[in-house]
Amino acid sequence: QSVLTQPPSVSGAPGQRVTISCTDSSSNIGAGYDVHWYQQLPGTAPKLLIFGNTNRPSGVPDRFSGSKSGTSASLAITGLQAEDEAVYYCQSYDNLLSGSRVFGGGTKLTVL
Amino acid sequence: QVHLVQSGAEVKKPGASVKISCKASEYTFTNYYIHWVRQAPGHGLEWMGIINPTGGSTTYAQKFQGRVTMTRDTSTSTVYMEVSSLRSEDTAIFYCARDSRGFLDSWGQGTLVTVSS
């Protein structure tokens, strides 16, 4: 199975900007597959945050943005708020097994 | 608003099987594939597999092949996942989620399965 690598944790003070990286070890992102991001608040199911590398579903604040370049993708959060404290996951298609998907290991965001 | 409602928590003994359901509503069931995702306590999301509700075809992650079976009932808009030969490492929350062009746009509330002797 392919691997998407994320930093285990990031932190920032309220109002600051943080970024979370998602690096591909098996040429999924680099092969052109889209990257998607999910937010999981404590004790809840994951929620779609960014789809198709850069797109926000309705209702997601524009403080959240996604980008992709080469074999990696990033999630940026500006104007950090306490309620942003959560675990964030990237996800892409797994080209080692047709039809399958792969998640990154998740990044815990702490708002200081 | 899309709804995916999962069955309730289960407690199983090692070696047993568990079958979890995921009932879809407020959209055309056969138009969207359904994923299953596992999350062990304190761990990340692990993709398990996907089912096409139209024909029932499935793709399983290599790790779960032979131990996981996904099925569907179009008459009730419900997808099922059965995990056999349960072991303690299978203690986890299992989520179903709807696929939309490669991403998971709506998630069930999760089903906790506890494997304990």
Short mmCIF file of C-alpha atoms in Angstrom, two decimals:
data_model
loop_
_atom_site.label_atom_id
_atom_site.label_comp_id
_atom_site.label_asym_id
_atom_site.label_seq_id
_atom_site.Cartn_x
_atom_site.Cartn_y
_atom_site.Cartn_z
CA GLN A 1 0.00 0.00 0.00
CA SER A 2 1.15 3.52 -0.76
CA VAL A 3 2.10 5.91 2.00
CA LEU A 4 1.23 9.56 2.45
CA THR A 5 3.43 11.18 5.08
CA GLN A 6 2.25 13.97 7.35
CA PRO A 7 3.94 15.58 10.35
CA PRO A 8 2.51 14.11 13.56
CA SER A 9 1.81 17.51 15.05
CA VAL A 10 1.82 21.24 14.41
CA SER A 11 0.90 24.14 16.63
CA GLY A 12 0.19 27.83 16.46
CA ALA A 13 -1.22 30.70 18.46
CA PRO A 14 -4.65 32.14 17.77
CA GLY A 15 -4.59 34.34 14.69
CA GLN A 16 -1.47 32.75 13.27
CA ARG A 17 -1.05 30.73 10.09
CA VAL A 18 -0.04 27.08 10.02
CA THR A 19 0.58 24.64 7.21
CA ILE A 20 0.37 20.87 7.15
CA SER A 21 2.26 18.93 4.51
CA CYS A 22 1.35 15.64 2.85
CA THR A 23 4.21 13.92 1.04
CA ASP A 24 3.83 11.02 -1.35
CA SER A 25 6.24 8.07 -1.32
CA SER A 26 4.72 6.15 -4.19
CA SER A 27 4.05 8.64 -6.92
CA ASN A 28 0.34 8.97 -6.33
CA ILE A 29 0.29 12.73 -5.93
CA GLY A 30 3.14 13.09 -8.39
CA ALA A 31 1.24 11.00 -10.91
CA GLY A 32 -1.45 13.63 -10.96
CA TYR A 33 -3.98 12.21 -8.54
CA ASP A 34 -5.95 14.71 -6.50
CA VAL A 35 -5.41 15.25 -2.79
CA HIS A 36 -8.26 15.76 -0.36
CA TRP A 37 -8.24 16.88 3.27
CA TYR A 38 -10.40 15.97 6.25
CA GLN A 39 -10.81 17.48 9.70
CA GLN A 40 -11.58 15.26 12.65
CA LEU A 41 -12.67 17.05 15.79
CA PRO A 42 -12.32 15.10 19.06
CA GLY A 43 -14.90 12.35 19.37
CA THR A 44 -16.49 12.97 15.98
CA ALA A 45 -16.43 11.48 12.50
CA PRO A 46 -14.07 13.02 9.96
CA LYS A 47 -15.43 15.84 7.85
CA LEU A 48 -14.44 16.79 4.31
CA LEU A 49 -12.43 20.02 4.39
CA ILE A 50 -10.77 20.34 0.95
CA PHE A 51 -11.42 18.31 -2.21
CA GLY A 52 -9.63 18.23 -5.52
CA ASN A 53 -6.48 19.81 -4.05
CA THR A 54 -7.88 23.32 -3.64
CA ASN A 55 -11.67 23.29 -3.39
CA ARG A 56 -13.70 23.98 -0.26
CA PRO A 57 -17.12 22.38 0.26
CA SER A 58 -19.94 24.71 1.07
CA GLY A 59 -19.70 25.88 4.66
CA VAL A 60 -15.94 25.54 5.08
CA PRO A 61 -14.41 28.92 5.94
CA ASP A 62 -11.97 30.45 3.48
CA ARG A 63 -9.36 30.39 6.25
CA PHE A 64 -8.73 26.86 5.03
CA SER A 65 -6.92 26.42 1.74
CA GLY A 66 -5.19 23.60 -0.09
CA SER A 67 -2.42 23.42 -2.62
CA LYS A 68 -0.49 20.78 -4.49
CA SER A 69 2.91 20.84 -6.14
CA GLY A 70 4.94 17.96 -7.49
CA THR A 71 4.80 15.02 -5.12
CA SER A 72 3.34 16.86 -2.17
CA ALA A 73 0.31 18.80 -1.05
CA SER A 74 -0.34 21.27 1.75
CA LEU A 75 -3.19 22.47 3.88
CA ALA A 76 -2.96 26.04 5.15
CA ILE A 77 -5.03 27.48 7.96
CA THR A 78 -4.92 31.22 8.53
CA GLY A 79 -6.35 33.21 11.42
CA LEU A 80 -6.14 30.21 13.74
CA GLN A 81 -9.06 29.75 16.09
CA ALA A 82 -9.44 27.54 19.13
CA GLU A 83 -12.09 25.46 17.35
CA ASP A 84 -9.57 24.51 14.67
CA GLU A 85 -7.86 22.20 17.15
CA ALA A 86 -8.32 18.81 15.54
CA VAL A 87 -6.57 16.08 13.60
CA TYR A 88 -6.19 16.68 9.88
CA TYR A 89 -5.79 13.92 7.29
CA CYS A 90 -4.83 14.00 3.64
CA GLN A 91 -6.13 11.37 1.25
CA SER A 92 -5.46 10.38 -2.34
CA TYR A 93 -5.89 7.58 -4.80
CA ASP A 94 -3.58 4.58 -4.33
CA ASN A 95 -2.14 3.66 -7.70
CA LEU A 96 -0.75 0.38 -6.38
CA LEU A 97 -4.25 -1.09 -6.20
CA SER A 98 -6.83 -0.04 -8.75
CA GLY A 99 -9.82 1.64 -7.17
CA SER A 100 -8.27 2.00 -3.74
CA ARG A 101 -7.55 5.02 -1.60
CA VAL A 102 -4.90 5.92 0.94
CA PHE A 103 -4.86 8.27 3.93
CA GLY A 104 -1.98 10.12 5.49
CA GLY A 105 -1.18 9.33 9.09
CA GLY A 106 -2.85 12.48 10.39
CA THR A 107 -1.57 15.70 11.94
CA LYS A 108 -2.70 16.91 15.33
CA LEU A 109 -3.13 20.68 15.34
CA THR A 110 -2.81 22.33 18.73
CA VAL A 111 -3.93 25.93 19.14
CA LEU A 112 -1.74 27.38 21.87
CA GLN B 1 -28.80 16.49 3.15
CA VAL B 2 -27.05 13.15 2.77
CA HIS B 3 -27.47 10.79 5.69
CA LEU B 4 -25.44 7.68 6.46
CA VAL B 5 -26.65 5.98 9.63
CA GLN B 6 -24.65 3.09 11.01
CA SER B 7 -25.61 0.27 13.31
CA GLY B 8 -24.78 0.34 16.99
CA ALA B 9 -21.75 -0.67 18.98
CA GLU B 10 -20.76 -4.33 19.16
CA VAL B 11 -18.73 -6.43 21.57
CA LYS B 12 -17.26 -9.61 20.14
CA LYS B 13 -14.92 -12.36 21.26
CA PRO B 14 -11.70 -13.09 19.41
CA GLY B 15 -12.30 -15.32 16.43
CA ALA B 16 -15.89 -14.19 15.97
CA SER B 17 -17.34 -12.16 13.13
CA VAL B 18 -19.16 -8.84 13.12
CA LYS B 19 -21.49 -7.36 10.52
CA ILE B 20 -22.03 -3.61 10.50
CA SER B 21 -24.68 -1.78 8.50
CA CYS B 22 -24.74 1.65 6.91
CA LYS B 23 -28.13 2.95 5.76
CA ALA B 24 -28.12 5.74 3.21
CA SER B 25 -30.84 8.31 2.68
CA GLU B 26 -31.57 11.62 0.97
CA TYR B 27 -29.76 10.71 -2.26
CA THR B 28 -29.91 8.09 -5.00
CA PHE B 29 -28.21 5.11 -3.39
CA THR B 30 -26.97 3.48 -6.59
CA ASN B 31 -25.26 6.62 -7.87
CA TYR B 32 -22.43 6.68 -5.32
CA TYR B 33 -19.88 4.14 -4.15
CA ILE B 34 -19.44 3.58 -0.42
CA HIS B 35 -16.12 3.29 1.43
CA TRP B 36 -15.33 1.70 4.77
CA VAL B 37 -12.62 3.17 6.99
CA ARG B 38 -11.18 1.82 10.24
CA GLN B 39 -9.83 3.88 13.11
CA ALA B 40 -8.20 2.09 16.02
CA PRO B 41 -8.18 3.91 19.38
CA GLY B 42 -5.71 6.78 19.25
CA HIS B 43 -4.74 6.00 15.68
CA GLY B 44 -5.37 7.41 12.23
CA LEU B 45 -7.75 6.55 9.45
CA GLU B 46 -7.20 3.33 7.54
CA TRP B 47 -8.96 2.70 4.24
CA MET B 48 -10.50 -0.77 4.12
CA GLY B 49 -12.37 -0.99 0.85
CA ILE B 50 -15.11 0.24 -1.41
CA ILE B 51 -18.34 -1.14 -2.84
CA ASN B 52 -20.33 -0.16 -5.89
CA PRO B 53 -23.98 -0.23 -4.80
CA THR B 54 -25.16 -0.73 -8.37
CA GLY B 55 -23.58 -4.08 -9.15
CA GLY B 56 -22.05 -4.94 -5.79
CA SER B 57 -18.47 -5.03 -7.06
CA THR B 58 -15.84 -4.45 -4.40
CA THR B 59 -12.19 -3.52 -3.95
CA TYR B 60 -10.50 -4.32 -0.67
CA ALA B 61 -7.24 -3.06 0.76
CA GLN B 62 -4.67 -5.83 0.60
CA LYS B 63 -4.47 -5.92 4.37
CA PHE B 64 -8.13 -6.88 4.68
CA GLN B 65 -8.55 -9.18 1.71
CA GLY B 66 -9.97 -12.54 2.75
CA ARG B 67 -11.26 -11.24 6.06
CA VAL B 68 -13.65 -8.46 5.01
CA THR B 69 -16.80 -8.77 2.93
CA MET B 70 -18.82 -5.81 1.75
CA THR B 71 -22.35 -6.27 0.45
CA ARG B 72 -25.37 -4.13 -0.27
CA ASP B 73 -29.14 -4.27 -0.32
CA THR B 74 -30.54 -1.86 -2.86
CA SER B 75 -34.10 -2.37 -1.61
CA THR B 76 -33.20 -0.74 1.70
CA SER B 77 -30.31 1.48 0.53
CA THR B 78 -28.04 -0.27 3.00
CA VAL B 79 -24.42 -1.33 2.76
CA TYR B 80 -22.97 -3.99 5.03
CA MET B 81 -19.45 -4.87 6.06
CA GLU B 82 -18.58 -8.14 7.72
CA VAL B 83 -15.21 -8.68 9.37
CA SER B 84 -14.32 -12.24 10.27
CA SER B 85 -11.68 -13.83 12.50
CA LEU B 86 -11.72 -10.83 14.80
CA ARG B 87 -8.67 -10.16 16.93
CA SER B 88 -7.95 -7.58 19.62
CA GLU B 89 -6.28 -5.31 17.06
CA ASP B 90 -9.65 -5.01 15.33
CA THR B 91 -11.01 -3.01 18.26
CA ALA B 92 -11.82 0.20 16.45
CA ILE B 93 -14.42 2.59 15.16
CA PHE B 94 -15.55 1.68 11.67
CA TYR B 95 -16.93 4.41 9.42
CA CYS B 96 -18.82 4.21 6.17
CA ALA B 97 -18.49 7.16 3.82
CA ARG B 98 -19.88 8.13 0.45
CA ASP B 99 -17.52 8.52 -2.49
CA SER B 100 -17.79 11.57 -4.70
CA ARG B 101 -15.22 11.74 -7.51
CA GLY B 102 -12.52 10.14 -5.39
CA PHE B 103 -13.10 11.87 -2.08
CA LEU B 104 -15.33 10.95 0.85
CA ASP B 105 -17.93 13.66 1.05
CA SER B 106 -20.29 12.33 3.71
CA TRP B 107 -19.54 10.07 6.65
CA GLY B 108 -21.56 7.87 8.95
CA GLN B 109 -21.39 8.44 12.69
CA GLY B 110 -19.12 5.43 13.19
CA THR B 111 -19.61 2.04 14.82
CA LEU B 112 -17.42 0.97 17.72
CA VAL B 113 -16.44 -2.68 17.67
CA THR B 114 -14.73 -4.01 20.77
CA VAL B 115 -12.96 -7.35 20.57
CA SER B 116 -12.38 -8.82 23.98
CA SER B 117 -12.38 -12.19 25.61
#
